[in-house]
mmCIF file of C-alpha atoms and ligand atoms in Angstrom:
data_model
loop_
_atom_site.group_PDB
_atom_site.id
_atom_site.type_symbol
_atom_site.label_atom_id
_atom_site.label_comp_id
_atom_site.label_asym_id
_atom_site.label_seq_id
_atom_site.Cartn_x
_atom_site.Cartn_y
_atom_site.Cartn_z
ATOM 1 C CA MET U 303 35.774 6.995 -20.727
ATOM 2 C CA ALA U 304 32.037 7.293 -20.769
ATOM 3 C CA GLU U 305 30.535 10.305 -21.926
ATOM 4 C CA GLN U 306 30.157 13.338 -19.716
ATOM 5 C CA GLN U 307 26.457 13.706 -20.695
ATOM 6 C CA ALA U 308 25.618 10.140 -19.769
ATOM 7 C CA LEU U 309 27.538 10.259 -16.344
ATOM 8 C CA GLU U 310 25.536 13.334 -15.538
ATOM 9 C CA LYS U 311 22.136 11.670 -16.452
ATOM 10 C CA TYR U 312 23.177 8.559 -14.393
ATOM 11 C CA ALA U 313 23.959 11.017 -11.385
ATOM 12 C CA GLU U 314 20.773 12.580 -11.371
ATOM 13 C CA LEU U 315 18.826 9.390 -12.140
ATOM 14 C CA ALA U 316 20.457 7.853 -8.616
ATOM 15 C CA LEU U 317 19.555 10.979 -6.860
ATOM 16 C CA ARG U 318 16.056 11.493 -8.216
ATOM 17 C CA THR U 319 14.625 8.070 -8.737
ATOM 18 C CA GLY U 320 17.135 6.191 -6.537
ATOM 19 C CA VAL U 321 17.212 7.956 -3.221
ATOM 20 C CA ASN U 322 14.620 10.562 -4.324
ATOM 21 C CA LEU U 323 16.672 13.353 -2.425
ATOM 22 C CA GLN U 324 14.585 15.939 -0.840
ATOM 23 C CA LYS U 325 15.249 19.614 -0.503
ATOM 24 C CA GLY U 326 17.243 20.222 2.648
ATOM 25 C CA GLN U 327 17.999 16.834 3.215
ATOM 26 C CA PRO U 328 21.508 15.418 4.196
ATOM 27 C CA LEU U 329 23.134 12.645 1.883
ATOM 28 C CA MET U 330 25.549 10.002 2.752
ATOM 29 C CA ILE U 331 27.263 8.129 -0.094
ATOM 30 C CA ASN U 332 29.502 5.112 0.197
ATOM 31 C CA ALA U 333 31.617 5.059 -2.896
ATOM 32 C CA PRO U 334 34.699 3.652 -4.335
ATOM 33 C CA ILE U 335 37.871 5.576 -4.501
ATOM 34 C CA ASP U 336 38.349 4.316 -8.061
ATOM 35 C CA GLY U 337 35.106 5.959 -8.870
ATOM 36 C CA ALA U 338 35.862 9.283 -7.552
ATOM 37 C CA ASP U 339 35.145 11.151 -10.866
ATOM 38 C CA PHE U 340 31.650 10.214 -10.812
ATOM 39 C CA THR U 341 31.201 10.704 -7.124
ATOM 40 C CA ARG U 342 31.982 14.187 -7.506
ATOM 41 C CA ILE U 343 29.366 14.660 -10.166
ATOM 42 C CA VAL U 344 26.797 12.881 -7.625
ATOM 43 C CA VAL U 345 27.843 15.344 -5.011
ATOM 44 C CA ARG U 346 27.693 18.323 -7.197
ATOM 45 C CA LYS U 347 23.997 17.327 -8.382
ATOM 46 C CA ALA U 348 23.227 16.585 -4.990
ATOM 47 C CA TYR U 349 23.832 20.024 -3.706
ATOM 48 C CA GLU U 350 21.970 21.485 -6.917
ATOM 49 C CA LEU U 351 19.040 19.339 -5.989
ATOM 50 C CA GLY U 352 18.932 20.888 -2.689
ATOM 51 C CA ALA U 353 21.049 18.343 -0.145
ATOM 52 C CA SER U 354 21.935 20.369 2.856
ATOM 53 C CA ASP U 355 25.072 18.210 3.649
ATOM 54 C CA VAL U 356 26.935 15.364 1.520
ATOM 55 C CA HIS U 357 29.172 13.094 3.332
ATOM 56 C CA ILE U 358 31.315 10.409 1.377
ATOM 57 C CA ASN U 359 32.630 7.204 3.036
ATOM 58 C CA TRP U 360 35.430 6.173 0.488
ATOM 59 C CA ALA U 361 36.181 2.512 0.051
ATOM 60 C CA ASP U 362 39.285 1.459 -1.329
ATOM 61 C CA ASP U 363 39.978 -2.294 -2.266
ATOM 62 C CA GLU U 364 43.596 -1.929 -2.058
ATOM 63 C CA LEU U 365 43.664 -0.704 1.567
ATOM 64 C CA THR U 366 40.870 -3.151 2.478
ATOM 65 C CA LEU U 367 43.267 -5.989 1.110
ATOM 66 C CA LEU U 368 46.221 -4.676 3.253
ATOM 67 C CA LYS U 369 44.210 -4.444 6.296
ATOM 68 C CA TYR U 370 43.243 -8.205 5.752
ATOM 69 C CA GLU U 371 46.866 -9.241 5.020
ATOM 70 C CA ASN U 372 48.363 -7.427 7.967
ATOM 71 C CA ALA U 373 46.017 -6.563 10.693
ATOM 72 C CA PRO U 374 45.611 -9.015 13.620
ATOM 73 C CA ASP U 375 42.369 -10.710 14.284
ATOM 74 C CA GLU U 376 41.287 -8.484 17.171
ATOM 75 C CA VAL U 377 41.494 -5.404 15.045
ATOM 76 C CA LEU U 378 39.623 -6.928 11.934
ATOM 77 C CA THR U 379 36.969 -7.916 14.434
ATOM 78 C CA ASP U 380 36.774 -4.505 16.123
ATOM 79 C CA PHE U 381 34.376 -2.582 14.149
ATOM 80 C CA PRO U 382 34.668 0.928 16.176
ATOM 81 C CA GLN U 383 31.571 2.519 17.595
ATOM 82 C CA TRP U 384 32.379 5.982 16.216
ATOM 83 C CA GLN U 385 31.744 4.488 12.706
ATOM 84 C CA VAL U 386 28.217 3.055 13.943
ATOM 85 C CA ASP U 387 27.509 6.503 15.438
ATOM 86 C CA LYS U 388 28.407 8.135 12.066
ATOM 87 C CA TYR U 389 25.686 6.259 10.378
ATOM 88 C CA LEU U 390 23.174 6.380 13.301
ATOM 89 C CA THR U 391 23.608 10.441 13.351
ATOM 90 C CA PHE U 392 22.889 10.714 9.883
ATOM 91 C CA ALA U 393 20.038 8.268 10.045
ATOM 92 C CA GLU U 394 18.480 10.201 12.895
ATOM 93 C CA LYS U 395 18.486 13.386 10.779
ATOM 94 C CA GLY U 396 16.255 11.680 8.095
ATOM 95 C CA ALA U 397 19.505 11.424 5.668
ATOM 96 C CA ALA U 398 19.326 9.626 2.516
ATOM 97 C CA LEU U 399 21.865 6.924 1.889
ATOM 98 C CA LEU U 400 23.399 6.141 -1.840
ATOM 99 C CA SER U 401 25.858 3.129 -1.815
ATOM 100 C CA ILE U 402 27.971 2.768 -5.042
ATOM 101 C CA ARG U 403 28.961 -0.922 -4.889
ATOM 102 C CA SER U 404 31.840 -1.892 -7.251
ATOM 103 C CA THR U 405 34.073 -4.294 -5.483
ATOM 104 C CA ASN U 406 36.429 -6.767 -7.150
ATOM 105 C CA PRO U 407 34.816 -10.066 -6.863
ATOM 106 C CA ASP U 408 38.392 -11.568 -6.106
ATOM 107 C CA LEU U 409 39.572 -9.127 -4.007
ATOM 108 C CA LEU U 410 39.894 -11.399 -0.984
ATOM 109 C CA LYS U 411 40.519 -14.842 -2.514
ATOM 110 C CA ASP U 412 43.841 -15.418 -0.774
ATOM 111 C CA ILE U 413 42.773 -14.583 2.664
ATOM 112 C CA ASP U 414 41.526 -17.052 4.971
ATOM 113 C CA ALA U 415 37.865 -17.482 4.756
ATOM 114 C CA ALA U 416 37.555 -17.694 8.652
ATOM 115 C CA ARG U 417 39.134 -14.156 8.785
ATOM 116 C CA VAL U 418 36.847 -12.715 6.075
ATOM 117 C CA ALA U 419 33.817 -14.282 7.906
ATOM 118 C CA LYS U 420 34.864 -13.000 11.665
ATOM 119 C CA ALA U 421 35.369 -9.411 10.334
ATOM 120 C CA SER U 422 32.038 -9.377 8.335
ATOM 121 C CA LYS U 423 30.012 -10.663 11.271
ATOM 122 C CA ALA U 424 31.620 -8.094 13.540
ATOM 123 C CA GLY U 425 30.736 -5.446 11.003
ATOM 124 C CA ALA U 426 27.068 -6.853 10.547
ATOM 125 C CA GLU U 427 26.662 -7.099 14.538
ATOM 126 C CA ALA U 428 27.924 -3.537 14.909
ATOM 127 C CA MET U 429 25.449 -2.262 12.235
ATOM 128 C CA LYS U 430 22.407 -3.995 13.614
ATOM 129 C CA GLU U 431 20.661 -0.927 14.967
ATOM 130 C CA PHE U 432 21.418 0.981 11.656
ATOM 131 C CA ARG U 433 20.271 -1.979 9.463
ATOM 132 C CA LYS U 434 16.790 -1.445 10.981
ATOM 133 C CA TYR U 435 16.652 1.864 9.187
ATOM 134 C CA THR U 436 17.253 0.500 5.944
ATOM 135 C CA MET U 437 15.423 -2.825 6.226
ATOM 136 C CA ASN U 438 12.350 -1.269 7.372
ATOM 137 C CA ASP U 439 12.496 1.482 4.878
ATOM 138 C CA ARG U 440 12.667 4.082 7.643
ATOM 139 C CA ILE U 441 15.347 6.250 5.589
ATOM 140 C CA SER U 442 15.425 6.331 1.616
ATOM 141 C CA TRP U 443 18.329 4.241 0.382
ATOM 142 C CA SER U 444 19.529 2.992 -3.004
ATOM 143 C CA ILE U 445 22.417 0.951 -4.474
ATOM 144 C CA ILE U 446 24.032 1.472 -7.762
ATOM 145 C CA SER U 447 27.166 0.369 -9.503
ATOM 146 C CA ILE U 448 29.747 1.864 -11.535
ATOM 147 C CA PRO U 449 32.750 0.088 -13.438
ATOM 148 C CA THR U 450 35.962 -0.248 -11.593
ATOM 149 C CA GLY U 451 39.038 -1.774 -13.341
ATOM 150 C CA ASP U 452 39.365 -4.930 -11.703
ATOM 151 C CA TRP U 453 35.641 -5.642 -11.747
ATOM 152 C CA ALA U 454 35.196 -4.848 -15.178
ATOM 153 C CA GLN U 455 38.149 -7.138 -16.380
ATOM 154 C CA LYS U 456 36.488 -9.893 -14.550
ATOM 155 C CA ILE U 457 33.492 -9.667 -16.663
ATOM 156 C CA PHE U 458 35.531 -9.012 -19.852
ATOM 157 C CA PRO U 459 38.660 -11.020 -19.102
ATOM 158 C CA ASP U 460 39.941 -10.762 -22.664
ATOM 159 C CA LYS U 461 39.837 -6.928 -22.879
ATOM 160 C CA SER U 462 42.252 -4.340 -21.529
ATOM 161 C CA LYS U 463 41.324 -2.406 -18.272
ATOM 162 C CA GLU U 464 40.137 0.480 -20.473
ATOM 163 C CA ASP U 465 38.241 -1.447 -23.047
ATOM 164 C CA ALA U 466 36.575 -3.430 -20.124
ATOM 165 C CA MET U 467 35.524 -0.432 -18.459
ATOM 166 C CA GLU U 468 34.142 0.995 -21.366
ATOM 167 C CA SER U 469 32.115 -1.984 -22.268
ATOM 168 C CA LEU U 470 30.959 -2.207 -18.796
ATOM 169 C CA TRP U 471 29.688 1.479 -18.849
ATOM 170 C CA GLU U 472 27.752 0.661 -21.914
ATOM 171 C CA GLN U 473 26.123 -2.133 -20.370
ATOM 172 C CA ILE U 474 25.205 -0.381 -17.163
ATOM 173 C CA PHE U 475 23.905 2.587 -19.013
ATOM 174 C CA LYS U 476 21.699 0.512 -21.080
ATOM 175 C CA ILE U 477 20.281 -1.843 -18.156
ATOM 176 C CA VAL U 478 19.600 1.103 -15.772
ATOM 177 C CA ARG U 479 17.981 2.972 -18.700
ATOM 178 C CA VAL U 480 20.520 5.784 -18.767
ATOM 179 C CA ASP U 481 20.432 5.461 -22.655
ATOM 180 C CA LYS U 482 16.857 6.569 -22.762
ATOM 181 C CA GLU U 483 16.079 9.939 -23.751
ATOM 182 C CA ASP U 484 14.435 10.662 -20.368
ATOM 183 C CA PRO U 485 15.780 8.021 -17.747
ATOM 184 C CA VAL U 486 13.472 9.151 -14.880
ATOM 185 C CA ALA U 487 10.244 8.680 -16.954
ATOM 186 C CA ALA U 488 11.420 5.363 -18.127
ATOM 187 C CA TRP U 489 11.908 4.327 -14.549
ATOM 188 C CA ASP U 490 8.349 5.308 -13.792
ATOM 189 C CA GLU U 491 6.888 3.288 -16.423
ATOM 190 C CA HIS U 492 9.147 0.237 -15.219
ATOM 191 C CA ASN U 493 7.918 0.826 -11.847
ATOM 192 C CA ALA U 494 4.250 0.663 -12.935
ATOM 193 C CA THR U 495 4.831 -2.586 -14.518
ATOM 194 C CA LEU U 496 6.356 -4.279 -11.450
ATOM 195 C CA LYS U 497 3.616 -2.605 -9.477
ATOM 196 C CA LYS U 498 1.091 -4.540 -11.452
ATOM 197 C CA ALA U 499 2.871 -7.683 -10.887
ATOM 198 C CA ARG U 500 2.958 -7.557 -7.280
ATOM 199 C CA GLU U 501 -0.613 -6.380 -6.829
ATOM 200 C CA VAL U 502 -1.741 -9.511 -8.762
ATOM 201 C CA LEU U 503 0.427 -11.694 -6.451
ATOM 202 C CA ASN U 504 -0.634 -9.799 -3.161
ATOM 203 C CA LYS U 505 -4.296 -10.712 -4.481
ATOM 204 C CA LYS U 506 -3.567 -14.309 -4.953
ATOM 205 C CA GLN U 507 -1.833 -14.931 -1.546
ATOM 206 C CA TYR U 508 -0.503 -18.276 -2.580
ATOM 207 C CA LYS U 509 0.264 -20.698 0.596
ATOM 208 C CA LYS U 510 2.999 -22.203 -1.205
ATOM 209 C CA LEU U 511 5.285 -22.025 -4.082
ATOM 210 C CA ILE U 512 6.944 -25.218 -5.771
ATOM 211 C CA TYR U 513 9.932 -24.902 -7.801
ATOM 212 C CA LYS U 514 11.186 -27.422 -10.254
ATOM 213 C CA ALA U 515 14.412 -27.304 -12.600
ATOM 214 C CA PRO U 516 17.300 -29.584 -13.058
ATOM 215 C CA GLY U 517 18.764 -30.041 -9.595
ATOM 216 C CA THR U 518 15.855 -28.039 -8.048
ATOM 217 C CA ASP U 519 12.741 -29.576 -6.262
ATOM 218 C CA ILE U 520 11.578 -27.387 -3.392
ATOM 219 C CA GLU U 521 8.571 -26.010 -1.809
ATOM 220 C CA LEU U 522 8.472 -22.618 -0.300
ATOM 221 C CA GLU U 523 5.696 -22.090 2.234
ATOM 222 C CA LEU U 524 4.590 -18.306 2.275
ATOM 223 C CA PRO U 525 3.419 -16.914 5.724
ATOM 224 C CA GLU U 526 -0.144 -15.305 5.941
ATOM 225 C CA GLY U 527 -0.098 -11.901 5.288
ATOM 226 C CA HIS U 528 3.004 -11.769 3.298
ATOM 227 C CA VAL U 529 3.518 -8.735 0.940
ATOM 228 C CA TRP U 530 4.950 -8.762 -2.536
ATOM 229 C CA LYS U 531 6.988 -5.747 -3.190
ATOM 230 C CA GLY U 532 9.122 -4.676 -6.167
ATOM 231 C CA GLY U 533 10.196 -1.687 -7.877
ATOM 232 C CA ALA U 534 9.546 1.832 -5.975
ATOM 233 C CA ALA U 535 9.369 1.286 -2.185
ATOM 234 C CA GLU U 536 7.937 3.662 0.438
ATOM 235 C CA ASN U 537 9.687 5.470 2.795
ATOM 236 C CA THR U 538 7.719 4.525 5.943
ATOM 237 C CA GLU U 539 8.581 7.668 7.905
ATOM 238 C CA LYS U 540 7.901 10.389 5.434
ATOM 239 C CA GLY U 541 5.787 8.434 2.897
ATOM 240 C CA TYR U 542 7.700 9.265 -0.359
ATOM 241 C CA ASN U 543 8.886 6.777 -2.897
ATOM 242 C CA PHE U 544 12.408 5.710 -3.528
ATOM 243 C CA ASN U 545 14.257 2.813 -5.336
ATOM 244 C CA PRO U 546 16.469 0.814 -3.242
ATOM 245 C CA ASN U 547 18.339 -0.969 -6.172
ATOM 246 C CA MET U 548 19.139 0.203 -9.505
ATOM 247 C CA PRO U 549 18.796 -1.813 -11.648
ATOM 248 C CA THR U 550 15.972 -3.923 -10.282
ATOM 249 C CA GLU U 551 13.756 -6.403 -12.144
ATOM 250 C CA GLU U 552 12.416 -8.474 -9.260
ATOM 251 C CA VAL U 553 9.195 -8.677 -7.278
ATOM 252 C CA PHE U 554 9.683 -10.289 -4.071
ATOM 253 C CA THR U 555 8.310 -11.564 -0.636
ATOM 254 C CA LEU U 556 9.345 -13.849 2.051
ATOM 255 C CA PRO U 557 9.047 -17.545 2.624
ATOM 256 C CA HIS U 558 7.990 -18.872 6.091
ATOM 257 C CA LYS U 559 11.250 -19.465 8.093
ATOM 258 C CA TYR U 560 10.063 -22.936 9.323
ATOM 259 C CA GLY U 561 8.302 -23.843 6.128
ATOM 260 C CA VAL U 562 11.024 -24.786 3.378
ATOM 261 C CA ASN U 563 11.398 -28.065 2.138
ATOM 262 C CA GLY U 564 13.703 -29.554 -0.720
ATOM 263 C CA THR U 565 16.853 -28.917 -2.735
ATOM 264 C CA VAL U 566 17.791 -26.156 -4.383
ATOM 265 C CA THR U 567 20.752 -25.654 -6.945
ATOM 266 C CA ALA U 568 22.159 -22.258 -7.535
ATOM 267 C CA THR U 569 22.483 -21.376 -11.663
ATOM 268 C CA MET U 570 25.149 -18.517 -11.235
ATOM 269 C CA PRO U 571 28.134 -18.186 -9.376
ATOM 270 C CA LEU U 572 27.743 -15.825 -6.287
ATOM 271 C CA ASN U 573 30.104 -13.258 -5.089
ATOM 272 C CA TYR U 574 30.377 -13.259 -1.263
ATOM 273 C CA GLY U 575 32.708 -11.497 0.993
ATOM 274 C CA GLY U 576 35.512 -10.882 -1.712
ATOM 275 C CA ASN U 577 35.150 -14.591 -2.838
ATOM 276 C CA VAL U 578 33.062 -16.525 -5.514
ATOM 277 C CA ILE U 579 31.089 -19.543 -4.582
ATOM 278 C CA ASP U 580 30.233 -21.746 -7.786
ATOM 279 C CA ASN U 581 28.083 -24.823 -8.794
ATOM 280 C CA PHE U 582 26.558 -25.160 -5.086
ATOM 281 C CA SER U 583 23.359 -26.727 -3.763
ATOM 282 C CA LEU U 584 21.489 -26.621 -0.699
ATOM 283 C CA THR U 585 18.865 -29.015 0.998
ATOM 284 C CA PHE U 586 16.383 -27.685 3.368
ATOM 285 C CA LYS U 587 14.193 -29.380 6.091
ATOM 286 C CA ASP U 588 11.413 -27.423 8.038
ATOM 287 C CA GLY U 589 13.162 -24.001 6.616
ATOM 288 C CA LYS U 590 16.692 -24.996 7.754
ATOM 289 C CA VAL U 591 19.736 -26.016 5.740
ATOM 290 C CA VAL U 592 20.651 -29.679 6.680
ATOM 291 C CA ASP U 593 23.043 -30.260 3.747
ATOM 292 C CA TYR U 594 24.931 -28.481 1.296
ATOM 293 C CA GLN U 595 27.700 -28.559 -1.290
ATOM 294 C CA ALA U 596 29.826 -26.345 -3.483
ATOM 295 C CA GLU U 597 32.340 -27.062 -6.344
ATOM 296 C CA GLN U 598 34.314 -23.632 -5.658
ATOM 297 C CA GLY U 599 33.963 -21.729 -2.618
ATOM 298 C CA TYR U 600 32.793 -24.487 -0.087
ATOM 299 C CA GLU U 601 34.607 -23.003 2.768
ATOM 300 C CA THR U 602 33.270 -19.585 2.223
ATOM 301 C CA LEU U 603 29.828 -21.043 1.783
ATOM 302 C CA LYS U 604 30.292 -22.885 5.031
ATOM 303 C CA HIS U 605 31.409 -19.807 6.900
ATOM 304 C CA LEU U 606 28.249 -17.964 5.342
ATOM 305 C CA LEU U 607 25.952 -20.570 6.800
ATOM 306 C CA ASP U 608 27.673 -20.452 10.145
ATOM 307 C CA THR U 609 27.211 -16.864 10.688
ATOM 308 C CA ASP U 610 24.374 -17.568 12.953
ATOM 309 C CA GLU U 611 20.979 -19.637 13.349
ATOM 310 C CA GLY U 612 19.245 -17.466 10.803
ATOM 311 C CA ALA U 613 21.988 -17.679 7.989
ATOM 312 C CA ARG U 614 20.625 -21.398 7.668
ATOM 313 C CA ARG U 615 17.034 -19.979 6.814
ATOM 314 C CA LEU U 616 15.867 -18.134 3.954
ATOM 315 C CA GLY U 617 14.731 -14.537 4.026
ATOM 316 C CA GLU U 618 13.678 -13.643 0.606
ATOM 317 C CA ILE U 619 12.106 -15.169 -2.506
ATOM 318 C CA ALA U 620 12.369 -12.966 -5.666
ATOM 319 C CA LEU U 621 10.722 -13.645 -9.069
ATOM 320 C CA VAL U 622 12.632 -12.299 -12.325
ATOM 321 C CA PRO U 623 11.795 -13.582 -15.804
ATOM 322 C CA HIS U 624 14.497 -15.244 -17.625
ATOM 323 C CA GLU U 625 14.292 -12.665 -20.385
ATOM 324 C CA SER U 626 14.963 -9.697 -18.184
ATOM 325 C CA PRO U 627 17.324 -7.223 -19.757
ATOM 326 C CA ILE U 628 20.275 -8.185 -17.548
ATOM 327 C CA SER U 629 20.020 -11.857 -18.547
ATOM 328 C CA GLN U 630 19.694 -10.848 -22.247
ATOM 329 C CA SER U 631 22.965 -9.312 -21.935
ATOM 330 C CA GLY U 632 24.370 -12.802 -21.649
ATOM 331 C CA LEU U 633 27.063 -11.699 -19.180
ATOM 332 C CA ILE U 634 27.789 -12.974 -15.487
ATOM 333 C CA PHE U 635 28.309 -9.861 -13.590
ATOM 334 C CA TYR U 636 29.960 -11.071 -10.265
ATOM 335 C CA ASN U 637 28.053 -8.443 -8.497
ATOM 336 C CA THR U 638 24.724 -9.535 -6.820
ATOM 337 C CA LEU U 639 22.949 -6.041 -7.529
ATOM 338 C CA TYR U 640 23.290 -7.097 -11.300
ATOM 339 C CA ASP U 641 22.846 -10.941 -11.344
ATOM 340 C CA GLU U 642 20.107 -11.126 -8.874
ATOM 341 C CA ASN U 643 18.213 -9.026 -11.375
ATOM 342 C CA ALA U 644 18.868 -11.396 -14.117
ATOM 343 C CA SER U 645 17.468 -14.380 -12.317
ATOM 344 C CA CYS U 646 14.964 -15.735 -9.782
ATOM 345 C CA HIS U 647 16.668 -15.781 -6.587
ATOM 346 C CA ILE U 648 16.252 -16.720 -2.874
ATOM 347 C CA ALA U 649 18.076 -15.122 0.079
ATOM 348 C CA LEU U 650 19.799 -16.731 3.101
ATOM 349 C CA GLY U 651 19.386 -14.672 6.233
ATOM 350 C CA LYS U 652 17.437 -11.871 7.368
ATOM 351 C CA ALA U 653 13.983 -11.049 5.797
ATOM 352 C CA TYR U 654 12.578 -7.635 5.205
ATOM 353 C CA PRO U 655 10.008 -7.057 7.694
ATOM 354 C CA THR U 656 8.217 -4.710 5.272
ATOM 355 C CA ASN U 657 7.324 -8.126 3.387
ATOM 356 C CA LEU U 658 4.711 -9.008 6.076
ATOM 357 C CA GLU U 659 1.678 -6.990 6.767
ATOM 358 C CA GLY U 660 2.331 -4.846 9.725
ATOM 359 C CA GLY U 661 5.973 -6.332 9.776
ATOM 360 C CA SER U 662 8.013 -3.141 10.201
ATOM 361 C CA LYS U 663 6.069 -2.325 13.495
ATOM 362 C CA MET U 664 6.422 -5.806 14.950
ATOM 363 C CA ASN U 665 9.165 -6.829 17.703
ATOM 364 C CA ASP U 666 11.513 -9.981 17.121
ATOM 365 C CA ASP U 667 9.274 -12.254 18.695
ATOM 366 C CA GLU U 668 6.188 -11.338 16.840
ATOM 367 C CA LEU U 669 8.258 -11.484 13.686
ATOM 368 C CA ASP U 670 9.384 -15.000 14.424
ATOM 369 C CA GLN U 671 5.849 -16.039 15.235
ATOM 370 C CA HIS U 672 4.872 -14.938 11.734
ATOM 371 C CA GLY U 673 7.796 -16.784 10.272
ATOM 372 C CA VAL U 674 9.962 -13.882 9.305
ATOM 373 C CA ASN U 675 13.651 -14.876 9.579
ATOM 374 C CA ASP U 676 16.397 -12.836 11.424
ATOM 375 C CA SER U 677 20.150 -13.011 10.960
ATOM 376 C CA LEU U 678 23.025 -10.844 10.814
ATOM 377 C CA THR U 679 23.259 -11.829 7.095
ATOM 378 C CA HIS U 680 21.299 -11.476 4.042
ATOM 379 C CA VAL U 681 22.707 -13.061 0.802
ATOM 380 C CA ASP U 682 20.850 -13.465 -2.337
ATOM 381 C CA PHE U 683 21.895 -16.209 -4.675
ATOM 382 C CA MET U 684 20.569 -16.989 -8.275
ATOM 383 C CA ILE U 685 18.372 -20.073 -8.852
ATOM 384 C CA GLY U 686 16.548 -19.135 -12.031
ATOM 385 C CA SER U 687 17.077 -20.401 -15.593
ATOM 386 C CA ALA U 688 14.929 -21.230 -18.873
ATOM 387 C CA GLU U 689 14.089 -24.458 -17.350
ATOM 388 C CA LEU U 690 12.665 -23.149 -14.111
ATOM 389 C CA ASP U 691 8.970 -23.885 -13.416
ATOM 390 C CA ILE U 692 6.941 -22.683 -10.515
ATOM 391 C CA ASP U 693 3.501 -23.486 -9.386
ATOM 392 C CA GLY U 694 1.465 -21.591 -6.820
ATOM 393 C CA VAL U 695 -0.828 -23.458 -4.389
ATOM 394 C CA THR U 696 -3.890 -21.520 -3.568
ATOM 395 C CA ALA U 697 -5.844 -21.165 -0.198
ATOM 396 C CA ASN U 698 -8.226 -23.997 -1.382
ATOM 397 C CA GLY U 699 -5.246 -26.046 -2.218
ATOM 398 C CA GLU U 700 -5.516 -25.727 -6.089
ATOM 399 C CA THR U 701 -2.430 -25.562 -8.166
ATOM 400 C CA GLU U 702 -1.722 -22.808 -10.747
ATOM 401 C CA ALA U 703 1.371 -22.104 -12.993
ATOM 402 C CA VAL U 704 3.315 -19.109 -11.962
ATOM 403 C CA PHE U 705 6.516 -19.631 -14.063
ATOM 404 C CA ARG U 706 7.033 -21.840 -17.181
ATOM 405 C CA LYS U 707 10.456 -22.329 -18.894
ATOM 406 C CA GLY U 708 11.881 -19.289 -16.704
ATOM 407 C CA SER U 709 9.175 -16.833 -17.652
ATOM 408 C CA TRP U 710 5.906 -15.385 -16.241
ATOM 409 C CA ALA U 711 2.976 -17.973 -16.878
ATOM 410 C CA ILE U 712 0.494 -15.178 -15.165
ATOM 411 C CA ASN U 713 -1.001 -12.679 -17.480
ATOM 412 C CA PHE U 714 -0.867 -9.560 -15.397
ATOM 413 C CA ASP U 715 -3.113 -7.420 -17.863
ATOM 414 C CA GLU U 716 -6.130 -9.394 -17.176
HETATM 415 ZN ZN1 ZN Q 1229 16.251 -9.702 -4.157
HETATM 416 ZN ZN1 ZN Q 1230 17.937 -9.711 -1.237
#
């Protein structure tokens, strides 16, 4: 088992740097029941830091699976209003939301992909109103992960459950900087580096990014007034900073929803809805997926793309150098929070309105006119590698190197 001291540091980091918990603020936590010990540490620390109320939504992979195996379709697709109201009530009170995400990537592999798709779509539809709070940064929210047995053994299949858990704790502590003397200070420094990168890119205001790598040749138009973000985000209601993802290594913006053309090939497996999609590629025309293939998980990919109109368009472009600490671990985590921060990625589905100047105050029509994609889903997938080159096209049509061989070609210190 991981040392108590490291667990305490991690819990404190999630609360201080992650959601930046304020005195007197309520806190809602989504946590796996297998992580009850760690969650209790978080709760104790939250009260110490002045939380007024801490509410836990326990998730249990085994119970989720039993429900998928046994419940009729109409139950799976009925996301009860009282669940929605619980989230909305906390959001209206200005609560912070901490999600501890540690699902077994193969949990639902034997369940009909159509059933899984229908249930997750119903959930996304029901939670649409609440999602506006997170996607517009109107509440502070953060996602972290902790090891659970099945997940750890997926990453380290040759190890016993206990050894796999221990190895994963070790990796997580290193990647989220809990092994540093002062993790909060280490994060401040890391956020300052990401801030420098996004500020340079915001000034550049590229019209277009062109990606070239084996299996990838694609042009992504960037809308006027696009905003690169990364590292700490700002709570748009209260003004203080928080970190939506821990770890995070990306700077990201949105592509124009009608301006994506070409083919892109994924470089890592994607864990989506309890299934793995692997060795897949997508071809876009005028922003929309017109062709796709997958060696593994084709049905799951198909259901993802058929979620709604916006699921076939892109909502995010993220740049992550190939030498990020996560890719240096050499591991595939089968967990998007980790894998997306090892690699350049793009996301199918909804764009963050905060990636457009004034976007968080726009209505749906205005967002569409500015090229901001809308969907019930937002799914990142990885396209980075040591062979990826990216060019940026400036306003006057000049082409500049942005990435070469998977790493930054821009010097941010100039
Ligand atoms: Zn991302
Ligand atoms: Zn994303």
